[in-house]
Every structure is written in structure tokens, then in C-alpha cells.
Short mmCIF file of C-alpha atoms in Angstrom, two decimals:
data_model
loop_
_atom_site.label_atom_id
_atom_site.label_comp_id
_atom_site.label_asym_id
_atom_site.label_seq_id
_atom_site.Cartn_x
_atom_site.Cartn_y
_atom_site.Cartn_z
CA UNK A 1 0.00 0.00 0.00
CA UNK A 2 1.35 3.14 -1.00
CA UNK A 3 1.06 6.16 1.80
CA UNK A 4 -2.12 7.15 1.47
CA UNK A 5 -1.62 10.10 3.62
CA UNK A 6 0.19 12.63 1.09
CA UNK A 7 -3.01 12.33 -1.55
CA UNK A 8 -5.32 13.91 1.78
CA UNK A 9 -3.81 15.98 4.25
CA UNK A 10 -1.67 18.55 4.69
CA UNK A 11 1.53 16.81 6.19
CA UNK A 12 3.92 20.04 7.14
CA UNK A 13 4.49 18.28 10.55
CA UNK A 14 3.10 14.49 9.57
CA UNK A 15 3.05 11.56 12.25
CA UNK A 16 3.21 8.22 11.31
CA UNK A 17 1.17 5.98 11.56
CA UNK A 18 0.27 1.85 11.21
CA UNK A 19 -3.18 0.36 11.45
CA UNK A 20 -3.21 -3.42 12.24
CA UNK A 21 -6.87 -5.93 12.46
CA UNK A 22 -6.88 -7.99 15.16
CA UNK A 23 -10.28 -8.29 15.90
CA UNK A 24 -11.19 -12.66 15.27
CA UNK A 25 -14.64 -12.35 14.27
CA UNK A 26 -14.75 -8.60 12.56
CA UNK A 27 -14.82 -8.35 8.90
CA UNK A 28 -12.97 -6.78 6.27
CA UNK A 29 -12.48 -2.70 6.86
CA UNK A 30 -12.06 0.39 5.51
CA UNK A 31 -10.41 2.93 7.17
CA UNK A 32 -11.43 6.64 6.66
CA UNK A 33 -9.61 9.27 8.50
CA UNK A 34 -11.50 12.24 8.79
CA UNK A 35 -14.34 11.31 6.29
CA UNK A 36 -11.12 10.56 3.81
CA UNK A 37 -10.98 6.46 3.11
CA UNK A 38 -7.20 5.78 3.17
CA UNK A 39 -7.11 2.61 1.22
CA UNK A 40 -8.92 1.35 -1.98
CA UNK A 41 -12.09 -0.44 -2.45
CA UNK A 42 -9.95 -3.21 -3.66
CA UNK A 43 -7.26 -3.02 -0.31
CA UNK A 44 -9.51 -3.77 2.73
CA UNK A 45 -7.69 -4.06 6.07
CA UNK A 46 -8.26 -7.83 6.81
CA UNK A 47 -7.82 -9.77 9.89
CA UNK A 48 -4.19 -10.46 10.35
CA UNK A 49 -3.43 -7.66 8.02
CA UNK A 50 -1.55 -4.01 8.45
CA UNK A 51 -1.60 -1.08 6.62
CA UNK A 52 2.66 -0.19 7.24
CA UNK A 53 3.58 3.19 8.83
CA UNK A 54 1.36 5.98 6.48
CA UNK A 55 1.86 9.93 6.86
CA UNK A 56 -0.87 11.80 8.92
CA UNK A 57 -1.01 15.03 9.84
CA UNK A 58 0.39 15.39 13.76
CA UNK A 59 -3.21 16.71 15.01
CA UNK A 60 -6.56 15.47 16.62
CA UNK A 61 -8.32 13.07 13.96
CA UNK A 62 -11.33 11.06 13.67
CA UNK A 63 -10.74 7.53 12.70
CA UNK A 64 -14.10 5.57 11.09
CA UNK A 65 -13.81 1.62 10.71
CA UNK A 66 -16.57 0.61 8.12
CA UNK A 67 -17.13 -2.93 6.79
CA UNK A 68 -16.09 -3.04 3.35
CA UNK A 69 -19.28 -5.52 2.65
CA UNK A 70 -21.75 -2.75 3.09
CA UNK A 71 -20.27 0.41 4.48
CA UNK A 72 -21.42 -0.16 7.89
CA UNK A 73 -20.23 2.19 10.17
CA UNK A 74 -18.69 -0.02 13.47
CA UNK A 75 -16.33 2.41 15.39
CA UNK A 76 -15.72 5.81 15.34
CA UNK A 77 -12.65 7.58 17.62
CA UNK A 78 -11.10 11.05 17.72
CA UNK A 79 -7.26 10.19 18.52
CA UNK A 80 -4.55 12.55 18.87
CA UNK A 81 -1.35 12.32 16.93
CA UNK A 82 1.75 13.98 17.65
CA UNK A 83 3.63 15.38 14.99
CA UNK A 84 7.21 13.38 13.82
CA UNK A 85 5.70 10.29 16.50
CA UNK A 86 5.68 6.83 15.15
CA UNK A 87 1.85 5.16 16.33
CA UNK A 88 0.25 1.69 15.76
CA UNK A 89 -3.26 1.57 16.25
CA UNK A 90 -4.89 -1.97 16.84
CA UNK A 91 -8.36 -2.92 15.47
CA UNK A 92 -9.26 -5.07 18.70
CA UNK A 93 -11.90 -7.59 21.10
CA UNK A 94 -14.45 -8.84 19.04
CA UNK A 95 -16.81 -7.27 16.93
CA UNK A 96 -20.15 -6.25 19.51
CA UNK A 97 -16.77 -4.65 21.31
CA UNK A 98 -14.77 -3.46 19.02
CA UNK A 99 -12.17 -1.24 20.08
CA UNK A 100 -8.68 0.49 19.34
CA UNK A 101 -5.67 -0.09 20.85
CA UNK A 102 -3.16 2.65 21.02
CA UNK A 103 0.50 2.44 21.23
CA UNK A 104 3.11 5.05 20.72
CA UNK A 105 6.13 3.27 18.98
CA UNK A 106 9.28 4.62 19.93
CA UNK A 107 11.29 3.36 16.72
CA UNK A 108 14.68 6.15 17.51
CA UNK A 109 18.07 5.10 17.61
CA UNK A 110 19.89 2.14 15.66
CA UNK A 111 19.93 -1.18 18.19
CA UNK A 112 23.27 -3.32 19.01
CA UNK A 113 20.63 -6.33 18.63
CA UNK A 114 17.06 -6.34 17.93
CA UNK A 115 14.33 -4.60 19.80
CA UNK A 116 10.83 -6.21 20.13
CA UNK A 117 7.61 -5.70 22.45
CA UNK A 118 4.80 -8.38 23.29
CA UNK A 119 1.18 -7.23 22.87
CA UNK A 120 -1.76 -9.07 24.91
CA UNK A 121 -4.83 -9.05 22.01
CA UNK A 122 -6.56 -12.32 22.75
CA UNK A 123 -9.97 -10.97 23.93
CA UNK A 124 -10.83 -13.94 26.11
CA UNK A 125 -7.56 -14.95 27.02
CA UNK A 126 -6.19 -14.57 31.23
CA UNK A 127 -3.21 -12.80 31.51
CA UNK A 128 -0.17 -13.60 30.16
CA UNK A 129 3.60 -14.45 30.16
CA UNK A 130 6.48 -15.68 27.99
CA UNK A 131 9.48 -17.34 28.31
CA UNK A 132 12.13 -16.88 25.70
CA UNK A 133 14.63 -18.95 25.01
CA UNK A 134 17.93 -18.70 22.22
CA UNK A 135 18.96 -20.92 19.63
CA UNK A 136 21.07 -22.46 22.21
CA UNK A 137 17.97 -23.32 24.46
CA UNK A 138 18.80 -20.82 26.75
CA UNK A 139 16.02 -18.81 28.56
CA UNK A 140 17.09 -15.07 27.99
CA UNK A 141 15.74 -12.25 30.09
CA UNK A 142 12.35 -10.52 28.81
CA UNK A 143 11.58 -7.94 31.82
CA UNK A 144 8.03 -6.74 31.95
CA UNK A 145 7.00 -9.97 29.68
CA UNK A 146 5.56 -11.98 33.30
CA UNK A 147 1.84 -10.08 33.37
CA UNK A 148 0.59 -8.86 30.46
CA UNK A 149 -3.07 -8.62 30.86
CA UNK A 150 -5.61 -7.91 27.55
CA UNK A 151 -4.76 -4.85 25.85
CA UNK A 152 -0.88 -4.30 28.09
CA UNK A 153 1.70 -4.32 25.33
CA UNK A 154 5.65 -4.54 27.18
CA UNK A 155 8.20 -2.18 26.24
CA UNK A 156 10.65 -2.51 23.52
CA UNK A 157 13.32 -4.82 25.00
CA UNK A 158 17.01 -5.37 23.72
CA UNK A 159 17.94 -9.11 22.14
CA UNK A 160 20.72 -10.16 20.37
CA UNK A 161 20.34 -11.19 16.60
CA UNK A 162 19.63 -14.50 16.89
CA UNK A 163 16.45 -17.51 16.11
CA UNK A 164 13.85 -17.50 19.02
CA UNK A 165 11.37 -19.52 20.68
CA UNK A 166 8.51 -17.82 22.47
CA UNK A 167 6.28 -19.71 24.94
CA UNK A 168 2.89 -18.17 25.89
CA UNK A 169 1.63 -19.29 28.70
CA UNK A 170 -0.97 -18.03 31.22
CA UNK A 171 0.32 -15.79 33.77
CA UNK A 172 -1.49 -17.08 36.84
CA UNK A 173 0.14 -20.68 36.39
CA UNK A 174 -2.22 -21.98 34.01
CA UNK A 175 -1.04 -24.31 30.59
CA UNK A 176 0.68 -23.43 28.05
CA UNK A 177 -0.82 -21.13 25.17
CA UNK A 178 0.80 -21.34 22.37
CA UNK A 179 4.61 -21.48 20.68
CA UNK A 180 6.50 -19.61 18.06
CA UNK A 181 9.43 -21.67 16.87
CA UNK A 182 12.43 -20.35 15.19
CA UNK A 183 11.86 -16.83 14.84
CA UNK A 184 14.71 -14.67 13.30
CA UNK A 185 15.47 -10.95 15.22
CA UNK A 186 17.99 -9.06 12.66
CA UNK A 187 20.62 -6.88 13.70
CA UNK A 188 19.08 -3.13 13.85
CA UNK A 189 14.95 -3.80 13.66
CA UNK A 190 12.10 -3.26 15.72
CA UNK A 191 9.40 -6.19 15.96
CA UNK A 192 6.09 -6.74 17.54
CA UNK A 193 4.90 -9.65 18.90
CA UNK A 194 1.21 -9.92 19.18
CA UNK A 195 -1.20 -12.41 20.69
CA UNK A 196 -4.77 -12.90 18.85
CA UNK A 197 -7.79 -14.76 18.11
CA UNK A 198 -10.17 -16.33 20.83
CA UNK A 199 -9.01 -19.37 23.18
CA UNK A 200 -12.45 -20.75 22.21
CA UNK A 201 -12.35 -20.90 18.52
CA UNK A 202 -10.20 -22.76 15.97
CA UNK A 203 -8.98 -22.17 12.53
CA UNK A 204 -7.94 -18.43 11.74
CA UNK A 205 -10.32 -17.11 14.47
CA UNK A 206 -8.26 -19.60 17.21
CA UNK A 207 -5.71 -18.03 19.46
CA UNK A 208 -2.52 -17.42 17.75
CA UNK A 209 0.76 -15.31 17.14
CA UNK A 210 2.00 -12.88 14.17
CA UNK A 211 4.95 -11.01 14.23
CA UNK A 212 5.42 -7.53 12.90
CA UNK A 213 8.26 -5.84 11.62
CA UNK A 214 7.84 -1.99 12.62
CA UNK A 215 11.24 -0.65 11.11
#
């Protein structure tokens, strides 16, 4: 998707920002940012998908999420954006709650390793936590990654460049969740982890992982 941001606003000051659907059981979207749709008809934000960092301008804007189906208006927000600010905005819960998630992504400076946060969106999962471990089975220290409850995202943390396995598990002592095998942090990038879907379903809508790259 090309940034939609420069054909609509006037970006003097832009901030930045990424839209990402993790709401199970919601529908295809479009987005319109003050009453301007930011994608094509063709382009709908899926679940699973992301629209990458897009220019907008560094002010107070309304966000509208409308299925792409039948135009249905299902959220509205006013959010404030801060100009030169990096922001990921999360299309969250399921649909009778749909909400957005907010996170400021501070993306400055060049890592030694690779930086990466964990995001709690499962809607009807308990809190959770993660053990990490390296490519030498080693458990490696994730601080802040013990209690995430829904909608907590950690802070970017520090690893070395290196394949990773991340256990899920719920924080209060219950089984384990779910595992991502052999996933590659490079040298210099910022990641996040996300959890999704509903405990309680299977297929795409079942809990799960993805893994975005944010720079």
C-alpha cells in the first residue's frame, strides 16, 4: 500500500502511523480518517493484516472503521497524533466490542541487537507471560513480559540477533498457550509480537501469534 496520507492531508508536521486488524470475528475494513478512506475499495484491512507506517497530519483526527461488505459504520474515535511520532493503532476484542488499541512506537536510535515488544490481544484470554529462550535453548531475560493482561503491550526490549522460541503461557500458572518456533530478530529492527484470536475458537479465528516488523 502506497502512503495514502500525502493524496489527503496537509503533512507540514506528519506523524506516522500503522493500522493493524486484530479483531477474530470482525470483517474486512475500511479505514477513513477524517471522512477521507485511506485505502482502496480493492485493499480492505483484513484480519491479520496491516496497513505499514502511512503519513498523517500530527493533530486530533477522527478515525471511522466501516465494513467493506456494506459500508457499515462499526467504530468511530477522535485520537490525537503527535507530529514526527511513530503510532500503531490496533483494530481489537471482538466485533459487539470493538475497540482500538493505542501504542506510541518509539522506533529512535539504531539497536546493538534487535528490539521487540509483546502485545496481549486475545480478547478472552487470562493474563499472560512468555518465556524466551535462544537458539542455544537458553532462557534469555524478557523484563516486563511476566503479566501482560488484555490490551498491556511490554516495552521494547534489547535481544541479540539470533532464532527465538517464544512460549505463551498463562500468567497465573495456568497451561501453556501457544509457541512460536524459530523466529529470526535481525541486527538493527524493531518487531512486535502480538497475541490474537479467541481461546475458544479454531482455525484463523483460534488463538494465535504474528509477528510484525515496525522498522
Amino acid at each position: 500500500m502506497n502512503d495514502p496520507g500525502s493524496n489527503y492531508f496537509d503533512l507540514v508536521s506528519p506523524a506516522h502511523l500503522m493500522l493493524v486488524h486484530a479483531s477474530p470475528d470482525t470483517p474486512p475494513l475500511n479505514v477513513l480518517i477524517d471522512d477521507q478512506q485511506v485505502n482502496s475499495d480493492a485493499e480492505p484491512l483484513a484480519y491479520q493484516s496491516r496497513f505499514p507506517y502511512f503519513s498523517v497530519p500530527g493533530a486530533a483526527l477522527q478515525i471511522d472503521l466501516e465494513t467493506a461488505s456494506n459500508g457499515e459504520t462499526i467504530l468511530t474515535r477522535m485520537q490525537q497524533f503527535q507530529p514526527d511520532q511513530y503510532y500503531t493503532l490496533f483494530v481489537s476484542n471482538m466485533r459487539d466490542q470493538i475497540e482500538f488499541v493505542a501504542l506510541e512506537d518509539d522506533l529512535t536510535g539504531v539497536p546493538n541487537g534487535a528490539k521487540i515488544r509483546l502485545v496481549h490481544l486475545s480478547p478472552d484470554a487470562m493474563a499472560i507471560k512468555a518465556v524466551v529462550q535462544n537458539s542455544a535453548g537458553v532462557d534469555v531475560d524478557v523484563p516486563d513480559w511476566d503479566l501482560l493482561e488484555f490490551k498491556q503491550s511490554s516495552e521494547f526490549i534489547e535481544l541479540t540477533a539470533d532464532n527465538y522460541v517464544f512460549y505463551i503461557s498463562e500468567a497465573n500458572g495456568g497451561g501453556l498457550l501457544l509457541t512460536a518456533a524459530t523466529v529470526p530478530l535481525v541486527t538493527g529492527k524493531f518487531y512486535t509480537l502480538y497475541v490474537r484470536g479467541s481461546v475458544h475458537a479454531e482455525g484463523e479465528q483460534g488463538i494465535g501469534l504474528t509477528l510484525i516488523l515496525n522498522r
